[in-house]
Every structure is written in C-alpha cells, then in structure tokens.
XYZ file of C-alpha atoms in Angstrom:
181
model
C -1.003 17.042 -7.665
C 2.605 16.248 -7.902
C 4.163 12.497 -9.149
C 6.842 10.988 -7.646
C 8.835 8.353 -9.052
C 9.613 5.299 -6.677
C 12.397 2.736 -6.990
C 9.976 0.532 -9.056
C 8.303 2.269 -12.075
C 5.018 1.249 -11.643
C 4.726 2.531 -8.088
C 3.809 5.869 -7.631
C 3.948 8.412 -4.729
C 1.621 11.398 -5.186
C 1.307 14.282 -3.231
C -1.884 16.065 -3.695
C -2.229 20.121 -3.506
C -3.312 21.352 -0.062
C -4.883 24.373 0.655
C -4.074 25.916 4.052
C -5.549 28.771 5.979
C -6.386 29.597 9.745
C -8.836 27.318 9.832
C -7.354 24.257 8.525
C -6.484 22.551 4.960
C -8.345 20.998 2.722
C -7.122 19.436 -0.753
C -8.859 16.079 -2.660
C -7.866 12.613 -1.731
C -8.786 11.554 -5.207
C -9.848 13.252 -8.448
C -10.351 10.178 -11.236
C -9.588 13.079 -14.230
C -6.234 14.445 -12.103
C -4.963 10.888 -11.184
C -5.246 10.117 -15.188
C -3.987 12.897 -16.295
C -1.024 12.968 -13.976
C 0.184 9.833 -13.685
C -1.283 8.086 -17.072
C -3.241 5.641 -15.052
C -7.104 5.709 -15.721
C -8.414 3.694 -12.829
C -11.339 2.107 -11.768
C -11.956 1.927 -7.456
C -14.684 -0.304 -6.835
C -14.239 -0.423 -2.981
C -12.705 1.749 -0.214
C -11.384 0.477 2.822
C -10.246 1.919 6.000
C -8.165 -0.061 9.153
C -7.015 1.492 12.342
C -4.254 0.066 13.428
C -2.029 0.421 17.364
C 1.311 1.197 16.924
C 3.277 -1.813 16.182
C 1.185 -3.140 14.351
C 2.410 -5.099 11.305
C 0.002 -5.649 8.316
C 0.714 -7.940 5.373
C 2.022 -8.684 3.016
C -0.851 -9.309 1.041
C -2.349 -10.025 -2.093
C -5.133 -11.533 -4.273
C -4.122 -14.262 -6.693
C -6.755 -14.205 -9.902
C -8.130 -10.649 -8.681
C -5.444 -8.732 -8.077
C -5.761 -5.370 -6.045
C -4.259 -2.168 -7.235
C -4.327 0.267 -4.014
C -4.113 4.197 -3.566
C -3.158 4.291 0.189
C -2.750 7.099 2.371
C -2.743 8.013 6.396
C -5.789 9.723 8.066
C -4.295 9.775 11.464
C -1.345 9.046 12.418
C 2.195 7.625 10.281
C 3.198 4.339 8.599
C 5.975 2.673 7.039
C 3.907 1.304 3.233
C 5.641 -1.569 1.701
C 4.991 -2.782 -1.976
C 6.804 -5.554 -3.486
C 6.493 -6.566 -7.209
C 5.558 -10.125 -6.731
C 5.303 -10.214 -11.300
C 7.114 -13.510 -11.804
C 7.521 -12.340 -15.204
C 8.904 -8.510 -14.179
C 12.939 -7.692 -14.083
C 11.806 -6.347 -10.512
C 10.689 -9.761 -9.367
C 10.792 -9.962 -4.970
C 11.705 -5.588 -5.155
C 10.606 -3.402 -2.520
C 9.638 0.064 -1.802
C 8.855 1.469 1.303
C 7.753 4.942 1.987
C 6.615 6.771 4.741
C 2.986 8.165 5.158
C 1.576 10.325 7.536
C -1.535 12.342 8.122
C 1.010 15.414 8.254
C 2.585 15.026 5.119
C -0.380 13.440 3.364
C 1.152 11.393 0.774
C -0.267 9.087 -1.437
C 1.158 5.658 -2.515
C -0.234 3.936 -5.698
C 0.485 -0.120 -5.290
C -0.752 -1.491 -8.726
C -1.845 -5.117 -9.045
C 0.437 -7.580 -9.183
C 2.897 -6.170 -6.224
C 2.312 -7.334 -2.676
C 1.496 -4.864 -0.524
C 2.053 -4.057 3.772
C 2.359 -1.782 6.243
C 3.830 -0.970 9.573
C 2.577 1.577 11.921
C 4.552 3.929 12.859
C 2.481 6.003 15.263
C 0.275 5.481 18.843
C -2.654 4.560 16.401
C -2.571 5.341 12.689
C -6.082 5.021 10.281
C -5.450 4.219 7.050
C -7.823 4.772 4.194
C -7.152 3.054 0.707
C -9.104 2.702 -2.542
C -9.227 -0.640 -4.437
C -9.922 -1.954 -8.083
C -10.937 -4.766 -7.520
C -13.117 -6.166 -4.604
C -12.229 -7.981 -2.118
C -12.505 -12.371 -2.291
C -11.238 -14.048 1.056
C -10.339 -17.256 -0.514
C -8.239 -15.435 -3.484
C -6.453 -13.934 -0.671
C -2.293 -14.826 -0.299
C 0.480 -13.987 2.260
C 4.094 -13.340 1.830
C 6.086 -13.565 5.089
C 6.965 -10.039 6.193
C 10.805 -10.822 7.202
C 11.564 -12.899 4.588
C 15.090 -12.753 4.314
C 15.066 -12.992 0.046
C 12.996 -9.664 0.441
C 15.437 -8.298 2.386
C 13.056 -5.354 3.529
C 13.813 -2.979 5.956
C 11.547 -1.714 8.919
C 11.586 0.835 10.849
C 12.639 0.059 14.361
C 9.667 0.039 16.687
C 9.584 -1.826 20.564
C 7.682 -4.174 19.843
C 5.401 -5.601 16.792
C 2.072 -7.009 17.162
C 1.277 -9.437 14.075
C -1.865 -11.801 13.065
C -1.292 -15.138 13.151
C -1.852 -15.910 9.179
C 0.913 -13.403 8.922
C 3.310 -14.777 11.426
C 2.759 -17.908 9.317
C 2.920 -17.008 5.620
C 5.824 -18.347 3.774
C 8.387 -16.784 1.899
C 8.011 -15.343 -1.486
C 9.841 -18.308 -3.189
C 7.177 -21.266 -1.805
C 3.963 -18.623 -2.537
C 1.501 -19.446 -5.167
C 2.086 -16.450 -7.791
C 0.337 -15.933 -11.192
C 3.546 -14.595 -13.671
C-alpha cells in the first residue's frame, strides 16, 4: 500500500498493491493492520455503504454533526470527482478542499476523516461507489453544505449536465451551517 499526501494533512490518498495476471487483478480494499501501519491511523469501520450513482450525478456535501463520519472511499465501477472539505472551525484549514479523482481503473483510495465534509461527482455513465464508515449512520445528525458555494470556491469537473437532490440544491453555505469547532 502506498500513502499519498493531499493538500490537507489529514486527508489521505492510498493506493493499494494490485496483483495482475491473465486472468485479472486482485489486491485488498482494506487490511485494518496495513491501513495502521501505513498511514498511523488505527480505525474502527462500523458500517459499509455502497451508492450507484448516473453520470452527473452530484452527491453532497455531507456530514454528521455530534457523530461525525470518517470515510475510506473508493470506485467499483466507473470514475468520480471525491471532494473533502475541512469543515474544523477550530483548524487553520477551515472551508479547504481537496478533490481527487477515483476510478475503478486506477483504484485509489481516499481517507475523509471526521470533521471534513465530504461529496462527490460522477464522472462516468454510472459509477458504484463503496465506502467504509466509523461511525453509523443517524438521519437527524445529518448536515448539508451547498456544493457551489462560492466561499468554497471548489472546482468540478465539467460534465453536461448535473442531476442533484433537492436537500442538496437547498443546503446553505458553509458560513450559515451548524458546525461543532
């Protein structure tokens, strides 16, 4: 497994060691012992979760208030642009972004730790992505940031046309959200 360092320190790109032969690839999505020893990070994922997604499709950006998610995200099928935003009132990286590309080609990982907002766009036809939580999931801890909020500044990829929920459409910007620091 190899580490990459992002933009903001605490997020994380790995890319994990394939194996490829005539008949395919294979390499682990997650080893607990190899994620801890290589990035220092001894996690606990309590809950997996896995969208599909059309292309266009704009998710986020999202994030629990008093049960904050960290994520290890990556693409089954398909490519995405993954956004993370540090949303730590408290952080010198307050309202940063990252945004990396993942695809089921170049299998990347991204690690979004809690307290960082987190979204994606996809890139491809359809795209399935699969991500690992630690923390579970509570509907009414749930918060939006708007996705084109101009104090974010963040840049997506050109696609021809975006299709986008309606809590999304509708979440403010990061300045009026409810944040712990």
């Amino acid at each position: 497994m190899k580490v990459l360092p992002t933009t903001l320190p605490e997020v994380l790109v790995i890319e994990p060691q394939v194996f490829t032969d005539d008949r395919g690839c294979f390499f682990e999505s997650f080893n607990r012992r190899s994620f801890a020893f290589a990035t220092g990070i001894d996690v606990d994922f309590v809950q997996d979760n896995h969208s599909q997604s059309g292309g266009g499709v704009l998710r986020g950006l999202h994030y629990q208030l008093r049960q904050p998610q960290g994520k290890l995200v990556h693409v089954i099928q398909g490519a995405i642009f993954d956004v993370v935003v540090d949303i730590r009132r408290s952080s010198p990286n307050f309202g940063r972004w990252v945004g990396v590309e993942l695809t089921s080609e170049n299998r990347k990982h991204l690690w979004a730790p809690p307290g960082f907002a987190h979204g994606f766009l996809a890139l491809s036809e359809t795209a399935e992505v699969f991500y690992k939580v630690t923390d579970y999931y509570v509907p009414d801890d749930e918060r939006c940031i708007r996705w084109d909020d101009p104090d974010l500044g963040i840049q997506w990829p050109y696609v021809a046309s975006m299709t986008i929920s309606k809590k999304d459409q509708e979440a403010p910007g990061l300045s009026f959200c409810e944040i712990s620091s």
